PDB file of N, CA and C in Angstrom:
ATOM      1  N   UNK L   1     -48.598  15.090  -1.842  1.00  0.00           N
ATOM      2  CA  UNK L   1     -47.825  16.175  -2.392  1.00  0.00           C
ATOM      3  C   UNK L   1     -46.639  16.436  -1.480  1.00  0.00           C
ATOM      4  N   UNK L   2     -45.418  16.601  -2.074  1.00  0.00           N
ATOM      5  CA  UNK L   2     -44.202  16.829  -1.302  1.00  0.00           C
ATOM      6  C   UNK L   2     -44.172  18.254  -0.776  1.00  0.00           C
ATOM      7  N   UNK L   3     -43.635  18.398   0.400  1.00  0.00           N
ATOM      8  CA  UNK L   3     -43.543  19.710   1.029  1.00  0.00           C
ATOM      9  C   UNK L   3     -42.252  20.381   0.568  1.00  0.00           C
ATOM     10  N   UNK L   4     -42.294  21.667   0.231  1.00  0.00           N
ATOM     11  CA  UNK L   4     -41.130  22.425  -0.205  1.00  0.00           C
ATOM     12  C   UNK L   4     -40.485  23.083   0.996  1.00  0.00           C
ATOM     13  N   UNK L   5     -39.160  23.043   1.045  1.00  0.00           N
ATOM     14  CA  UNK L   5     -38.446  23.603   2.190  1.00  0.00           C
ATOM     15  C   UNK L   5     -37.795  24.936   1.873  1.00  0.00           C
ATOM     16  N   UNK L   6     -37.735  25.308   0.610  1.00  0.00           N
ATOM     17  CA  UNK L   6     -37.091  26.563   0.245  1.00  0.00           C
ATOM     18  C   UNK L   6     -35.634  26.384  -0.147  1.00  0.00           C
ATOM     19  N   UNK L   7     -35.009  25.267   0.230  1.00  0.00           N
ATOM     20  CA  UNK L   7     -33.629  25.001  -0.161  1.00  0.00           C
ATOM     21  C   UNK L   7     -33.622  24.438  -1.582  1.00  0.00           C
ATOM     22  N   UNK L   8     -32.668  24.850  -2.415  1.00  0.00           N
ATOM     23  CA  UNK L   8     -32.612  24.304  -3.773  1.00  0.00           C
ATOM     24  C   UNK L   8     -32.391  22.800  -3.721  1.00  0.00           C
ATOM     25  N   UNK L   9     -33.051  22.088  -4.603  1.00  0.00           N
ATOM     26  CA  UNK L   9     -32.963  20.632  -4.641  1.00  0.00           C
ATOM     27  C   UNK L   9     -32.360  20.214  -5.968  1.00  0.00           C
ATOM     28  N   UNK L  10     -31.410  19.280  -5.919  1.00  0.00           N
ATOM     29  CA  UNK L  10     -30.822  18.753  -7.145  1.00  0.00           C
ATOM     30  C   UNK L  10     -31.828  17.852  -7.827  1.00  0.00           C
ATOM     31  N   UNK L  11     -31.836  17.909  -9.131  1.00  0.00           N
ATOM     32  CA  UNK L  11     -32.753  17.081  -9.913  1.00  0.00           C
ATOM     33  C   UNK L  11     -32.514  15.611  -9.597  1.00  0.00           C
ATOM     34  N   UNK L  12     -33.563  14.901  -9.292  1.00  0.00           N
ATOM     35  CA  UNK L  12     -33.475  13.474  -9.060  1.00  0.00           C
ATOM     36  C   UNK L  12     -33.108  13.080  -7.636  1.00  0.00           C
ATOM     37  N   UNK L  13     -32.715  14.017  -6.789  1.00  0.00           N
ATOM     38  CA  UNK L  13     -32.366  13.698  -5.416  1.00  0.00           C
ATOM     39  C   UNK L  13     -33.250  14.555  -4.511  1.00  0.00           C
ATOM     40  N   UNK L  14     -34.301  13.957  -4.007  1.00  0.00           N
ATOM     41  CA  UNK L  14     -35.256  14.688  -3.191  1.00  0.00           C
ATOM     42  C   UNK L  14     -34.639  15.060  -1.852  1.00  0.00           C
ATOM     43  N   UNK L  15     -34.679  16.330  -1.525  1.00  0.00           N
ATOM     44  CA  UNK L  15     -34.196  16.800  -0.243  1.00  0.00           C
ATOM     45  C   UNK L  15     -32.698  17.092  -0.184  1.00  0.00           C
ATOM     46  N   UNK L  16     -31.937  16.773  -1.241  1.00  0.00           N
ATOM     47  CA  UNK L  16     -30.497  17.036  -1.232  1.00  0.00           C
ATOM     48  C   UNK L  16     -30.224  18.448  -1.736  1.00  0.00           C
ATOM     49  N   UNK L  17     -29.518  19.266  -0.950  1.00  0.00           N
ATOM     50  CA  UNK L  17     -29.226  20.626  -1.393  1.00  0.00           C
ATOM     51  C   UNK L  17     -28.201  20.620  -2.531  1.00  0.00           C
ATOM     52  N   UNK L  18     -28.266  21.647  -3.372  1.00  0.00           N
ATOM     53  CA  UNK L  18     -27.275  21.786  -4.439  1.00  0.00           C
ATOM     54  C   UNK L  18     -25.924  22.089  -3.826  1.00  0.00           C
ATOM     55  N   UNK L  19     -24.860  21.666  -4.495  1.00  0.00           N
ATOM     56  CA  UNK L  19     -23.524  21.914  -3.992  1.00  0.00           C
ATOM     57  C   UNK L  19     -22.711  22.564  -5.105  1.00  0.00           C
ATOM     58  N   UNK L  20     -22.085  23.685  -4.796  1.00  0.00           N
ATOM     59  CA  UNK L  20     -21.246  24.349  -5.793  1.00  0.00           C
ATOM     60  C   UNK L  20     -19.886  23.688  -5.839  1.00  0.00           C
ATOM     61  N   UNK L  21     -19.129  23.943  -6.901  1.00  0.00           N
ATOM     62  CA  UNK L  21     -17.773  23.406  -7.024  1.00  0.00           C
ATOM     63  C   UNK L  21     -16.891  23.934  -5.902  1.00  0.00           C
ATOM     64  N   UNK L  22     -17.099  25.186  -5.509  1.00  0.00           N
ATOM     65  CA  UNK L  22     -16.310  25.773  -4.426  1.00  0.00           C
ATOM     66  C   UNK L  22     -16.525  25.003  -3.135  1.00  0.00           C
ATOM     67  N   UNK L  23     -17.767  24.657  -2.846  1.00  0.00           N
ATOM     68  CA  UNK L  23     -18.081  23.905  -1.640  1.00  0.00           C
ATOM     69  C   UNK L  23     -17.531  22.480  -1.724  1.00  0.00           C
ATOM     70  N   UNK L  24     -17.696  21.845  -2.872  1.00  0.00           N
ATOM     71  CA  UNK L  24     -17.255  20.462  -3.038  1.00  0.00           C
ATOM     72  C   UNK L  24     -15.752  20.311  -2.871  1.00  0.00           C
ATOM     73  N   UNK L  25     -14.984  21.297  -3.327  1.00  0.00           N
ATOM     74  CA  UNK L  25     -13.528  21.207  -3.283  1.00  0.00           C
ATOM     75  C   UNK L  25     -12.911  22.108  -2.213  1.00  0.00           C
ATOM     76  N   UNK L  26     -13.689  22.520  -1.237  1.00  0.00           N
ATOM     77  CA  UNK L  26     -13.219  23.461  -0.212  1.00  0.00           C
ATOM     78  C   UNK L  26     -12.017  22.934   0.574  1.00  0.00           C
ATOM     79  N   UNK L  27     -11.972  21.667   0.873  1.00  0.00           N
ATOM     80  CA  UNK L  27     -10.875  21.118   1.662  1.00  0.00           C
ATOM     81  C   UNK L  27      -9.658  20.733   0.840  1.00  0.00           C
ATOM     82  N   UNK L  28      -9.786  20.757  -0.481  1.00  0.00           N
ATOM     83  CA  UNK L  28      -8.690  20.349  -1.351  1.00  0.00           C
ATOM     84  C   UNK L  28      -7.779  21.539  -1.626  1.00  0.00           C
ATOM     85  N   UNK L  29      -6.512  21.383  -1.380  1.00  0.00           N
ATOM     86  CA  UNK L  29      -5.566  22.475  -1.582  1.00  0.00           C
ATOM     87  C   UNK L  29      -5.054  22.535  -3.021  1.00  0.00           C
ATOM     88  N   UNK L  30      -4.583  21.391  -3.538  1.00  0.00           N
ATOM     89  CA  UNK L  30      -4.092  21.319  -4.910  1.00  0.00           C
ATOM     90  C   UNK L  30      -3.999  19.867  -5.333  1.00  0.00           C
ATOM     91  N   UNK L  31      -3.906  19.666  -6.612  1.00  0.00           N
ATOM     92  CA  UNK L  31      -3.753  18.321  -7.151  1.00  0.00           C
ATOM     93  C   UNK L  31      -2.288  18.161  -7.534  1.00  0.00           C
ATOM     94  N   UNK L  32      -1.665  17.100  -7.050  1.00  0.00           N
ATOM     95  CA  UNK L  32      -0.262  16.848  -7.328  1.00  0.00           C
ATOM     96  C   UNK L  32      -0.162  15.944  -8.552  1.00  0.00           C
ATOM     97  N   UNK L  33       0.616  16.368  -9.539  1.00  0.00           N
ATOM     98  CA  UNK L  33       0.799  15.569 -10.738  1.00  0.00           C
ATOM     99  C   UNK L  33       1.682  14.364 -10.424  1.00  0.00           C
ATOM    100  N   UNK L  34       1.310  13.225 -10.972  1.00  0.00           N
ATOM    101  CA  UNK L  34       2.103  12.018 -10.818  1.00  0.00           C
ATOM    102  C   UNK L  34       3.346  12.159 -11.688  1.00  0.00           C
ATOM    103  N   UNK L  35       4.497  11.817 -11.128  1.00  0.00           N
ATOM    104  CA  UNK L  35       5.755  11.870 -11.868  1.00  0.00           C
ATOM    105  C   UNK L  35       6.294  10.448 -12.025  1.00  0.00           C
ATOM    106  N   UNK L  36       6.851  10.175 -13.198  1.00  0.00           N
ATOM    107  CA  UNK L  36       7.400   8.862 -13.505  1.00  0.00           C
ATOM    108  C   UNK L  36       8.900   8.992 -13.748  1.00  0.00           C
ATOM    109  N   UNK L  37       9.670   8.086 -13.163  1.00  0.00           N
ATOM    110  CA  UNK L  37      11.112   8.060 -13.414  1.00  0.00           C
ATOM    111  C   UNK L  37      11.352   7.364 -14.744  1.00  0.00           C
ATOM    112  N   UNK L  38      12.262   7.925 -15.521  1.00  0.00           N
ATOM    113  CA  UNK L  38      12.587   7.355 -16.822  1.00  0.00           C
ATOM    114  C   UNK L  38      14.055   7.606 -17.111  1.00  0.00           C
ATOM    115  N   UNK L  39      14.561   6.936 -18.122  1.00  0.00           N
ATOM    116  CA  UNK L  39      15.954   7.117 -18.548  1.00  0.00           C
ATOM    117  C   UNK L  39      16.024   6.996 -20.057  1.00  0.00           C
ATOM    118  N   UNK L  40      16.983   7.686 -20.616  1.00  0.00           N
ATOM    119  CA  UNK L  40      17.199   7.660 -22.063  1.00  0.00           C
ATOM    120  C   UNK L  40      18.286   6.645 -22.389  1.00  0.00           C
ATOM    121  N   UNK L  41      18.010   5.713 -23.302  1.00  0.00           N
ATOM    122  CA  UNK L  41      19.036   4.736 -23.672  1.00  0.00           C
ATOM    123  C   UNK L  41      20.154   5.352 -24.526  1.00  0.00           C
ATOM    124  N   UNK L  42      19.897   6.507 -25.148  1.00  0.00           N
ATOM    125  CA  UNK L  42      20.911   7.139 -25.998  1.00  0.00           C
ATOM    126  C   UNK L  42      21.929   7.936 -25.189  1.00  0.00           C
ATOM    127  N   UNK L  43      21.453   8.892 -24.392  1.00  0.00           N
ATOM    128  CA  UNK L  43      22.380   9.752 -23.634  1.00  0.00           C
ATOM    129  C   UNK L  43      22.567   9.281 -22.193  1.00  0.00           C
ATOM    130  N   UNK L  44      21.779   8.276 -21.792  1.00  0.00           N
ATOM    131  CA  UNK L  44      21.841   7.680 -20.450  1.00  0.00           C
ATOM    132  C   UNK L  44      21.422   8.629 -19.325  1.00  0.00           C
ATOM    133  N   UNK L  45      20.752   9.709 -19.657  1.00  0.00           N
ATOM    134  CA  UNK L  45      20.260  10.638 -18.640  1.00  0.00           C
ATOM    135  C   UNK L  45      19.063  10.027 -17.926  1.00  0.00           C
ATOM    136  N   UNK L  46      18.968  10.276 -16.623  1.00  0.00           N
ATOM    137  CA  UNK L  46      17.817   9.864 -15.835  1.00  0.00           C
ATOM    138  C   UNK L  46      17.032  11.108 -15.452  1.00  0.00           C
ATOM    139  N   UNK L  47      15.707  11.030 -15.420  1.00  0.00           N
ATOM    140  CA  UNK L  47      14.874  12.200 -15.166  1.00  0.00           C
ATOM    141  C   UNK L  47      13.484  11.755 -14.747  1.00  0.00           C
ATOM    142  N   UNK L  48      12.640  12.702 -14.405  1.00  0.00           N
ATOM    143  CA  UNK L  48      11.241  12.445 -14.081  1.00  0.00           C
ATOM    144  C   UNK L  48      10.381  13.136 -15.119  1.00  0.00           C
ATOM    145  N   UNK L  49       9.310  12.458 -15.523  1.00  0.00           N
ATOM    146  CA  UNK L  49       8.384  13.000 -16.506  1.00  0.00           C
ATOM    147  C   UNK L  49       6.969  12.978 -15.943  1.00  0.00           C
ATOM    148  N   UNK L  50       6.196  14.001 -16.244  1.00  0.00           N
ATOM    149  CA  UNK L  50       4.789  14.020 -15.885  1.00  0.00           C
ATOM    150  C   UNK L  50       3.989  13.173 -16.862  1.00  0.00           C
ATOM    151  N   UNK L  51       2.766  12.860 -16.504  1.00  0.00           N
ATOM    152  CA  UNK L  51       1.913  12.012 -17.339  1.00  0.00           C
ATOM    153  C   UNK L  51       1.738  12.585 -18.738  1.00  0.00           C
ATOM    154  N   UNK L  52       1.721  13.892 -18.876  1.00  0.00           N
ATOM    155  CA  UNK L  52       1.530  14.515 -20.179  1.00  0.00           C
ATOM    156  C   UNK L  52       2.694  14.331 -21.129  1.00  0.00           C
ATOM    157  N   UNK L  53       3.859  13.951 -20.628  1.00  0.00           N
ATOM    158  CA  UNK L  53       5.043  13.765 -21.471  1.00  0.00           C
ATOM    159  C   UNK L  53       5.175  12.336 -21.982  1.00  0.00           C
ATOM    160  N   UNK L  54       4.302  11.451 -21.527  1.00  0.00           N
ATOM    161  CA  UNK L  54       4.368  10.040 -21.905  1.00  0.00           C
ATOM    162  C   UNK L  54       3.156   9.659 -22.741  1.00  0.00           C
ATOM    163  N   UNK L  55       3.328   8.656 -23.596  1.00  0.00           N
ATOM    164  CA  UNK L  55       2.232   8.069 -24.365  1.00  0.00           C
ATOM    165  C   UNK L  55       2.316   6.567 -24.193  1.00  0.00           C
ATOM    166  N   UNK L  56       1.174   5.918 -24.092  1.00  0.00           N
ATOM    167  CA  UNK L  56       1.112   4.471 -23.934  1.00  0.00           C
ATOM    168  C   UNK L  56       0.307   3.896 -25.095  1.00  0.00           C
ATOM    169  N   UNK L  57       0.866   2.909 -25.771  1.00  0.00           N
ATOM    170  CA  UNK L  57       0.158   2.207 -26.845  1.00  0.00           C
ATOM    171  C   UNK L  57      -0.049   0.776 -26.396  1.00  0.00           C
ATOM    172  N   UNK L  58      -1.301   0.346 -26.396  1.00  0.00           N
ATOM    173  CA  UNK L  58      -1.628  -1.019 -25.966  1.00  0.00           C
ATOM    174  C   UNK L  58      -2.034  -1.824 -27.188  1.00  0.00           C
ATOM    175  N   UNK L  59      -1.223  -2.823 -27.493  1.00  0.00           N
ATOM    176  CA  UNK L  59      -1.484  -3.675 -28.647  1.00  0.00           C
ATOM    177  C   UNK L  59      -2.049  -5.017 -28.245  1.00  0.00           C
ATOM    178  N   UNK L  60      -2.154  -5.893 -29.211  1.00  0.00           N
ATOM    179  CA  UNK L  60      -2.726  -7.224 -28.985  1.00  0.00           C
ATOM    180  C   UNK L  60      -1.766  -8.156 -28.267  1.00  0.00           C
ATOM    181  N   UNK L  61      -0.467  -7.810 -28.261  1.00  0.00           N
ATOM    182  CA  UNK L  61       0.515  -8.679 -27.610  1.00  0.00           C
ATOM    183  C   UNK L  61       1.532  -7.826 -26.864  1.00  0.00           C
ATOM    184  N   UNK L  62       2.408  -8.499 -26.137  1.00  0.00           N
ATOM    185  CA  UNK L  62       3.455  -7.778 -25.412  1.00  0.00           C
ATOM    186  C   UNK L  62       4.426  -7.098 -26.378  1.00  0.00           C
ATOM    187  N   UNK L  63       4.564  -7.615 -27.576  1.00  0.00           N
ATOM    188  CA  UNK L  63       5.462  -7.003 -28.574  1.00  0.00           C
ATOM    189  C   UNK L  63       4.910  -5.703 -29.119  1.00  0.00           C
ATOM    190  N   UNK L  64       3.602  -5.526 -29.043  1.00  0.00           N
ATOM    191  CA  UNK L  64       2.994  -4.310 -29.589  1.00  0.00           C
ATOM    192  C   UNK L  64       2.453  -3.385 -28.503  1.00  0.00           C
ATOM    193  N   UNK L  65       2.860  -3.614 -27.262  1.00  0.00           N
ATOM    194  CA  UNK L  65       2.469  -2.742 -26.153  1.00  0.00           C
ATOM    195  C   UNK L  65       3.726  -2.032 -25.663  1.00  0.00           C
ATOM    196  N   UNK L  66       3.697  -0.695 -25.710  1.00  0.00           N
ATOM    197  CA  UNK L  66       4.888   0.076 -25.370  1.00  0.00           C
ATOM    198  C   UNK L  66       4.503   1.471 -24.887  1.00  0.00           C
ATOM    199  N   UNK L  67       5.448   2.141 -24.263  1.00  0.00           N
ATOM    200  CA  UNK L  67       5.270   3.551 -23.936  1.00  0.00           C
ATOM    201  C   UNK L  67       6.380   4.330 -24.605  1.00  0.00           C
ATOM    202  N   UNK L  68       6.132   5.613 -24.836  1.00  0.00           N
ATOM    203  CA  UNK L  68       7.127   6.423 -25.522  1.00  0.00           C
ATOM    204  C   UNK L  68       7.162   7.824 -24.930  1.00  0.00           C
ATOM    205  N   UNK L  69       8.285   8.486 -25.139  1.00  0.00           N
ATOM    206  CA  UNK L  69       8.485   9.858 -24.689  1.00  0.00           C
ATOM    207  C   UNK L  69       9.674  10.439 -25.439  1.00  0.00           C
ATOM    208  N   UNK L  70       9.830  11.735 -25.353  1.00  0.00           N
ATOM    209  CA  UNK L  70      10.987  12.418 -25.920  1.00  0.00           C
ATOM    210  C   UNK L  70      11.928  12.765 -24.785  1.00  0.00           C
ATOM    211  N   UNK L  71      13.201  12.401 -24.935  1.00  0.00           N
ATOM    212  CA  UNK L  71      14.190  12.678 -23.891  1.00  0.00           C
ATOM    213  C   UNK L  71      14.355  14.187 -23.740  1.00  0.00           C
ATOM    214  N   UNK L  72      14.161  14.708 -22.521  1.00  0.00           N
ATOM    215  CA  UNK L  72      14.307  16.147 -22.314  1.00  0.00           C
ATOM    216  C   UNK L  72      15.761  16.618 -22.379  1.00  0.00           C
ATOM    217  N   UNK L  73      16.717  15.684 -22.311  1.00  0.00           N
ATOM    218  CA  UNK L  73      18.137  16.045 -22.352  1.00  0.00           C
ATOM    219  C   UNK L  73      18.672  16.119 -23.778  1.00  0.00           C
ATOM    220  N   UNK L  74      18.448  15.060 -24.566  1.00  0.00           N
ATOM    221  CA  UNK L  74      19.030  15.007 -25.913  1.00  0.00           C
ATOM    222  C   UNK L  74      18.008  15.106 -27.048  1.00  0.00           C
ATOM    223  N   UNK L  75      16.712  15.021 -26.714  1.00  0.00           N
ATOM    224  CA  UNK L  75      15.666  15.148 -27.731  1.00  0.00           C
ATOM    225  C   UNK L  75      15.364  13.869 -28.494  1.00  0.00           C
ATOM    226  N   UNK L  76      15.958  12.748 -28.115  1.00  0.00           N
ATOM    227  CA  UNK L  76      15.706  11.474 -28.792  1.00  0.00           C
ATOM    228  C   UNK L  76      14.292  10.983 -28.525  1.00  0.00           C
ATOM    229  N   UNK L  77      13.685  10.370 -29.535  1.00  0.00           N
ATOM    230  CA  UNK L  77      12.403   9.700 -29.368  1.00  0.00           C
ATOM    231  C   UNK L  77      12.699   8.334 -28.752  1.00  0.00           C
ATOM    232  N   UNK L  78      12.092   8.055 -27.608  1.00  0.00           N
ATOM    233  CA  UNK L  78      12.355   6.807 -26.880  1.00  0.00           C
ATOM    234  C   UNK L  78      11.083   5.969 -26.867  1.00  0.00           C
ATOM    235  N   UNK L  79      11.244   4.684 -27.151  1.00  0.00           N
ATOM    236  CA  UNK L  79      10.122   3.737 -27.119  1.00  0.00           C
ATOM    237  C   UNK L  79      10.581   2.525 -26.331  1.00  0.00           C
ATOM    238  N   UNK L  80       9.809   2.178 -25.284  1.00  0.00           N
ATOM    239  CA  UNK L  80      10.172   1.048 -24.420  1.00  0.00           C
ATOM    240  C   UNK L  80       8.975   0.112 -24.262  1.00  0.00           C
ATOM    241  N   UNK L  81       9.248  -1.197 -24.133  1.00  0.00           N
ATOM    242  CA  UNK L  81       8.151  -2.149 -23.943  1.00  0.00           C
ATOM    243  C   UNK L  81       7.451  -1.909 -22.606  1.00  0.00           C
ATOM    244  N   UNK L  82       6.162  -2.203 -22.578  1.00  0.00           N
ATOM    245  CA  UNK L  82       5.380  -2.023 -21.360  1.00  0.00           C
ATOM    246  C   UNK L  82       4.670  -3.324 -21.009  1.00  0.00           C
ATOM    247  N   UNK L  83       5.105  -3.936 -19.923  1.00  0.00           N
ATOM    248  CA  UNK L  83       4.432  -5.126 -19.416  1.00  0.00           C
ATOM    249  C   UNK L  83       3.166  -4.736 -18.667  1.00  0.00           C
ATOM    250  N   UNK L  84       2.500  -5.729 -18.125  1.00  0.00           N
ATOM    251  CA  UNK L  84       1.227  -5.491 -17.435  1.00  0.00           C
ATOM    252  C   UNK L  84       1.352  -4.487 -16.291  1.00  0.00           C
ATOM    253  N   UNK L  85       2.397  -4.607 -15.499  1.00  0.00           N
ATOM    254  CA  UNK L  85       2.575  -3.705 -14.350  1.00  0.00           C
ATOM    255  C   UNK L  85       2.819  -2.272 -14.807  1.00  0.00           C
ATOM    256  N   UNK L  86       3.624  -2.071 -15.838  1.00  0.00           N
ATOM    257  CA  UNK L  86       3.888  -0.738 -16.365  1.00  0.00           C
ATOM    258  C   UNK L  86       2.595  -0.135 -16.920  1.00  0.00           C
ATOM    259  N   UNK L  87       1.821  -0.935 -17.643  1.00  0.00           N
ATOM    260  CA  UNK L  87       0.535  -0.463 -18.181  1.00  0.00           C
ATOM    261  C   UNK L  87      -0.367  -0.005 -17.042  1.00  0.00           C
ATOM    262  N   UNK L  88      -0.433  -0.796 -15.984  1.00  0.00           N
ATOM    263  CA  UNK L  88      -1.260  -0.465 -14.817  1.00  0.00           C
ATOM    264  C   UNK L  88      -0.813   0.859 -14.177  1.00  0.00           C
ATOM    265  N   UNK L  89       0.488   1.022 -13.990  1.00  0.00           N
ATOM    266  CA  UNK L  89       1.007   2.243 -13.371  1.00  0.00           C
ATOM    267  C   UNK L  89       0.770   3.472 -14.248  1.00  0.00           C
ATOM    268  N   UNK L  90       1.029   3.345 -15.532  1.00  0.00           N
ATOM    269  CA  UNK L  90       0.873   4.486 -16.433  1.00  0.00           C
ATOM    270  C   UNK L  90      -0.588   4.898 -16.596  1.00  0.00           C
ATOM    271  N   UNK L  91      -1.480   3.936 -16.772  1.00  0.00           N
ATOM    272  CA  UNK L  91      -2.890   4.288 -16.913  1.00  0.00           C
ATOM    273  C   UNK L  91      -3.438   4.869 -15.611  1.00  0.00           C
ATOM    274  N   UNK L  92      -3.024   4.312 -14.470  1.00  0.00           N
ATOM    275  CA  UNK L  92      -3.455   4.832 -13.177  1.00  0.00           C
ATOM    276  C   UNK L  92      -2.930   6.227 -12.901  1.00  0.00           C
ATOM    277  N   UNK L  93      -1.801   6.570 -13.513  1.00  0.00           N
ATOM    278  CA  UNK L  93      -1.193   7.881 -13.328  1.00  0.00           C
ATOM    279  C   UNK L  93      -1.649   8.921 -14.328  1.00  0.00           C
ATOM    280  N   UNK L  94      -2.587   8.556 -15.201  1.00  0.00           N
ATOM    281  CA  UNK L  94      -3.159   9.528 -16.121  1.00  0.00           C
ATOM    282  C   UNK L  94      -2.462   9.675 -17.459  1.00  0.00           C
ATOM    283  N   UNK L  95      -1.614   8.725 -17.825  1.00  0.00           N
ATOM    284  CA  UNK L  95      -0.933   8.787 -19.124  1.00  0.00           C
ATOM    285  C   UNK L  95      -1.952   8.500 -20.231  1.00  0.00           C
ATOM    286  N   UNK L  96      -1.899   9.321 -21.289  1.00  0.00           N
ATOM    287  CA  UNK L  96      -2.812   9.113 -22.415  1.00  0.00           C
ATOM    288  C   UNK L  96      -2.497   7.785 -23.083  1.00  0.00           C
ATOM    289  N   UNK L  97      -3.577   7.049 -23.422  1.00  0.00           N
ATOM    290  CA  UNK L  97      -3.437   5.701 -23.926  1.00  0.00           C
ATOM    291  C   UNK L  97      -4.069   5.562 -25.300  1.00  0.00           C
ATOM    292  N   UNK L  98      -3.366   4.877 -26.190  1.00  0.00           N
ATOM    293  CA  UNK L  98      -3.866   4.559 -27.516  1.00  0.00           C
ATOM    294  C   UNK L  98      -3.994   3.057 -27.589  1.00  0.00           C
ATOM    295  N   UNK L  99      -5.166   2.584 -27.949  1.00  0.00           N
ATOM    296  CA  UNK L  99      -5.378   1.139 -28.096  1.00  0.00           C
ATOM    297  C   UNK L  99      -5.225   0.796 -29.568  1.00  0.00           C
ATOM    298  N   UNK L 100      -4.274  -0.080 -29.863  1.00  0.00           N
ATOM    299  CA  UNK L 100      -4.019  -0.505 -31.231  1.00  0.00           C
ATOM    300  C   UNK L 100      -4.933  -1.666 -31.564  1.00  0.00           C
ATOM    301  N   UNK L 101      -5.603  -1.583 -32.692  1.00  0.00           N
ATOM    302  CA  UNK L 101      -6.546  -2.642 -33.092  1.00  0.00           C
ATOM    303  C   UNK L 101      -5.952  -3.472 -34.218  1.00  0.00           C
ATOM    304  N   UNK L 102      -6.255  -4.737 -34.192  1.00  0.00           N
ATOM    305  CA  UNK L 102      -5.807  -5.653 -35.234  1.00  0.00           C
ATOM    306  C   UNK L 102      -6.635  -5.426 -36.497  1.00  0.00           C
ATOM    307  N   UNK L 103      -6.010  -5.569 -37.646  1.00  0.00           N
ATOM    308  CA  UNK L 103      -6.730  -5.417 -38.916  1.00  0.00           C
ATOM    309  C   UNK L 103      -7.219  -6.752 -39.450  1.00  0.00           C
ATOM    310  N   UNK L 104      -7.021  -7.818 -38.696  1.00  0.00           N
ATOM    311  CA  UNK L 104      -7.440  -9.165 -39.125  1.00  0.00           C
ATOM    312  C   UNK L 104      -8.862  -9.402 -38.751  1.00  0.00           C
TER     313      UNK L 104
END
């Protein structure tokens, strides 16, 4: 029979004390949002966008893989091709991703 110590125990981990979210994140000050540099082909403005302002669509080929955003300067809908490196950077930075499926 296991001996009880009086400290709360997490389910499945014998002897490990429970940890609150406050304790777990005590040393963390804030989370910094990843910013991506982008440019508008219509108005030629350059700017930075957070992950929430971008969308990534991953298709079956390089022709159907792209990212898109709305230009904060002129309001144009922008769609640009995304190669492997761009896909890696955007997904790693938290950009929402849509996987396009073939109907064949």
